[in-house]
Amino acid sequence: IYGHPANPIYLGSGGSAGNYSASGGNGGGRLTITADTIRLDGALYANGTTGAGYHAGSGSGGSILIETSRLEGTGIITANGGAHEVSGGGGRIAVTYVTLGGPGDDLNGLANITAYGGSNRSAGTVLVKQSSQPYGDLYVDAGRADSTSDLYTPLTHIGFGVIQALTTDTITTDGVVRVVPNGLVGLEINPNLEQETGYTILSNTETAITVDLDGKPALDTVAALGDTYAGIYRFDNVHVQNGGFLVMGDRLIVQEDLMVDTYGRLTH
């Protein structure tokens, strides 16, 4: 799971080969839909597929991004991991809408949108945002009725870390957290936890993070060598439920309600 839950852009990863040359499952694809009205009575899938044989890994879920004025229907939207002896993790789904269909015509109260992991693998994330919300509602849901998932769902990790070098727009990290080049794009970072200004990340290498300064002071005016930086995640509401297991390595700011329910688990 990479990037921000509000910006699902990555393909799912394929599963490994198993014994006797059994092929692994494919990762889920990437689907982006922008429309004035979406009526869904069928299904939108970016699921990982099942491994073909003994000990073959299944693919992980892909990414679905939907932006619409009105969302309605009775259908389903899924970016689930393939379920098998060696299963795949869930993907990412983000849905932004203005209005939702009425009862019975609202994708089961949006509960028909899932990013489950297969057979106890890590759940993905579902972010649902009404246009009036600043951040949206995050769901980490493993689809389990009676236990917590053994494997956790991470939100892409930045810090807490200590600045090693600094320019007007770039931080050199301490390298303790290994990151994928450009895997932090779109995330928010606070370069100095003694102040509150956050910056959107434009690009990163394994050890350097470059931020967007539009409307913000230069980094070297709010932070200095040796200051502690960290990532910031902001949501209107967060639901960790049905066996979902969320692990945070950065700050989590919830504007309204945090619900950890039905065998959900949250740790830092």
PDB file of N, CA and C in Angstrom, residues 39 70-74 100-110:
ATOM      1  N   ARG A  39     -24.576   5.818 -12.025  1.00  0.00           N
ATOM      2  CA  ARG A  39     -25.534   4.840 -11.518  1.00  0.00           C
ATOM      3  C   ARG A  39     -24.906   3.466 -11.685  1.00  0.00           C
ATOM      4  N   ARG A  70     -23.279  12.876  -8.519  1.00  0.00           N
ATOM      5  CA  ARG A  70     -24.275  12.027  -7.875  1.00  0.00           C
ATOM      6  C   ARG A  70     -23.896  10.567  -8.044  1.00  0.00           C
ATOM      7  N   LEU A  71     -23.909   9.836  -6.938  1.00  0.00           N
ATOM      8  CA  LEU A  71     -23.622   8.405  -6.938  1.00  0.00           C
ATOM      9  C   LEU A  71     -24.862   7.671  -6.459  1.00  0.00           C
ATOM     10  N   GLU A  72     -25.302   6.677  -7.240  1.00  0.00           N
ATOM     11  CA  GLU A  72     -26.510   5.942  -6.873  1.00  0.00           C
ATOM     12  C   GLU A  72     -26.427   4.534  -7.432  1.00  0.00           C
ATOM     13  N   GLY A  73     -27.312   3.678  -6.922  1.00  0.00           N
ATOM     14  CA  GLY A  73     -27.388   2.325  -7.425  1.00  0.00           C
ATOM     15  C   GLY A  73     -27.287   1.289  -6.321  1.00  0.00           C
ATOM     16  N   THR A  74     -27.309   0.027  -6.740  1.00  0.00           N
ATOM     17  CA  THR A  74     -27.280  -1.096  -5.796  1.00  0.00           C
ATOM     18  C   THR A  74     -26.040  -1.962  -5.974  1.00  0.00           C
ATOM     19  N   LEU A 100     -25.836  11.547  -2.772  1.00  0.00           N
ATOM     20  CA  LEU A 100     -25.909  10.091  -2.779  1.00  0.00           C
ATOM     21  C   LEU A 100     -27.359   9.680  -2.971  1.00  0.00           C
ATOM     22  N   GLY A 101     -27.581   8.545  -3.646  1.00  0.00           N
ATOM     23  CA  GLY A 101     -28.929   8.032  -3.802  1.00  0.00           C
ATOM     24  C   GLY A 101     -29.596   7.778  -2.454  1.00  0.00           C
ATOM     25  N   GLY A 102     -30.902   7.654  -2.481  1.00  0.00           N
ATOM     26  CA  GLY A 102     -31.656   7.445  -1.253  1.00  0.00           C
ATOM     27  C   GLY A 102     -31.505   6.029  -0.712  1.00  0.00           C
ATOM     28  N   PRO A 103     -32.159   5.729   0.416  1.00  0.00           N
ATOM     29  CA  PRO A 103     -32.075   4.384   1.011  1.00  0.00           C
ATOM     30  C   PRO A 103     -32.450   3.301   0.007  1.00  0.00           C
ATOM     31  N   GLY A 104     -31.619   2.257  -0.056  1.00  0.00           N
ATOM     32  CA  GLY A 104     -31.826   1.184  -1.021  1.00  0.00           C
ATOM     33  C   GLY A 104     -31.268   1.484  -2.385  1.00  0.00           C
ATOM     34  N   ASP A 105     -30.773   2.701  -2.574  1.00  0.00           N
ATOM     35  CA  ASP A 105     -30.213   3.096  -3.870  1.00  0.00           C
ATOM     36  C   ASP A 105     -28.883   3.815  -3.664  1.00  0.00           C
ATOM     37  N   ASP A 106     -28.186   3.457  -2.571  1.00  0.00           N
ATOM     38  CA  ASP A 106     -26.969   4.170  -2.163  1.00  0.00           C
ATOM     39  C   ASP A 106     -25.801   3.218  -1.927  1.00  0.00           C
ATOM     40  N   LEU A 107     -25.728   2.150  -2.748  1.00  0.00           N
ATOM     41  CA  LEU A 107     -24.683   1.135  -2.607  1.00  0.00           C
ATOM     42  C   LEU A 107     -24.647   0.587  -1.176  1.00  0.00           C
ATOM     43  N   ASN A 108     -25.863   0.300  -0.687  1.00  0.00           N
ATOM     44  CA  ASN A 108     -26.003  -0.258   0.667  1.00  0.00           C
ATOM     45  C   ASN A 108     -25.355   0.657   1.708  1.00  0.00           C
ATOM     46  N   GLY A 109     -25.703   1.936   1.622  1.00  0.00           N
ATOM     47  CA  GLY A 109     -25.109   2.893   2.546  1.00  0.00           C
ATOM     48  C   GLY A 109     -23.605   2.999   2.403  1.00  0.00           C
ATOM     49  N   LEU A 110     -23.119   2.770   1.184  1.00  0.00           N
ATOM     50  CA  LEU A 110     -21.694   2.755   0.810  1.00  0.00           C
ATOM     51  C   LEU A 110     -20.952   1.543   1.364  1.00  0.00           C
TER      52      LEU A 110
END
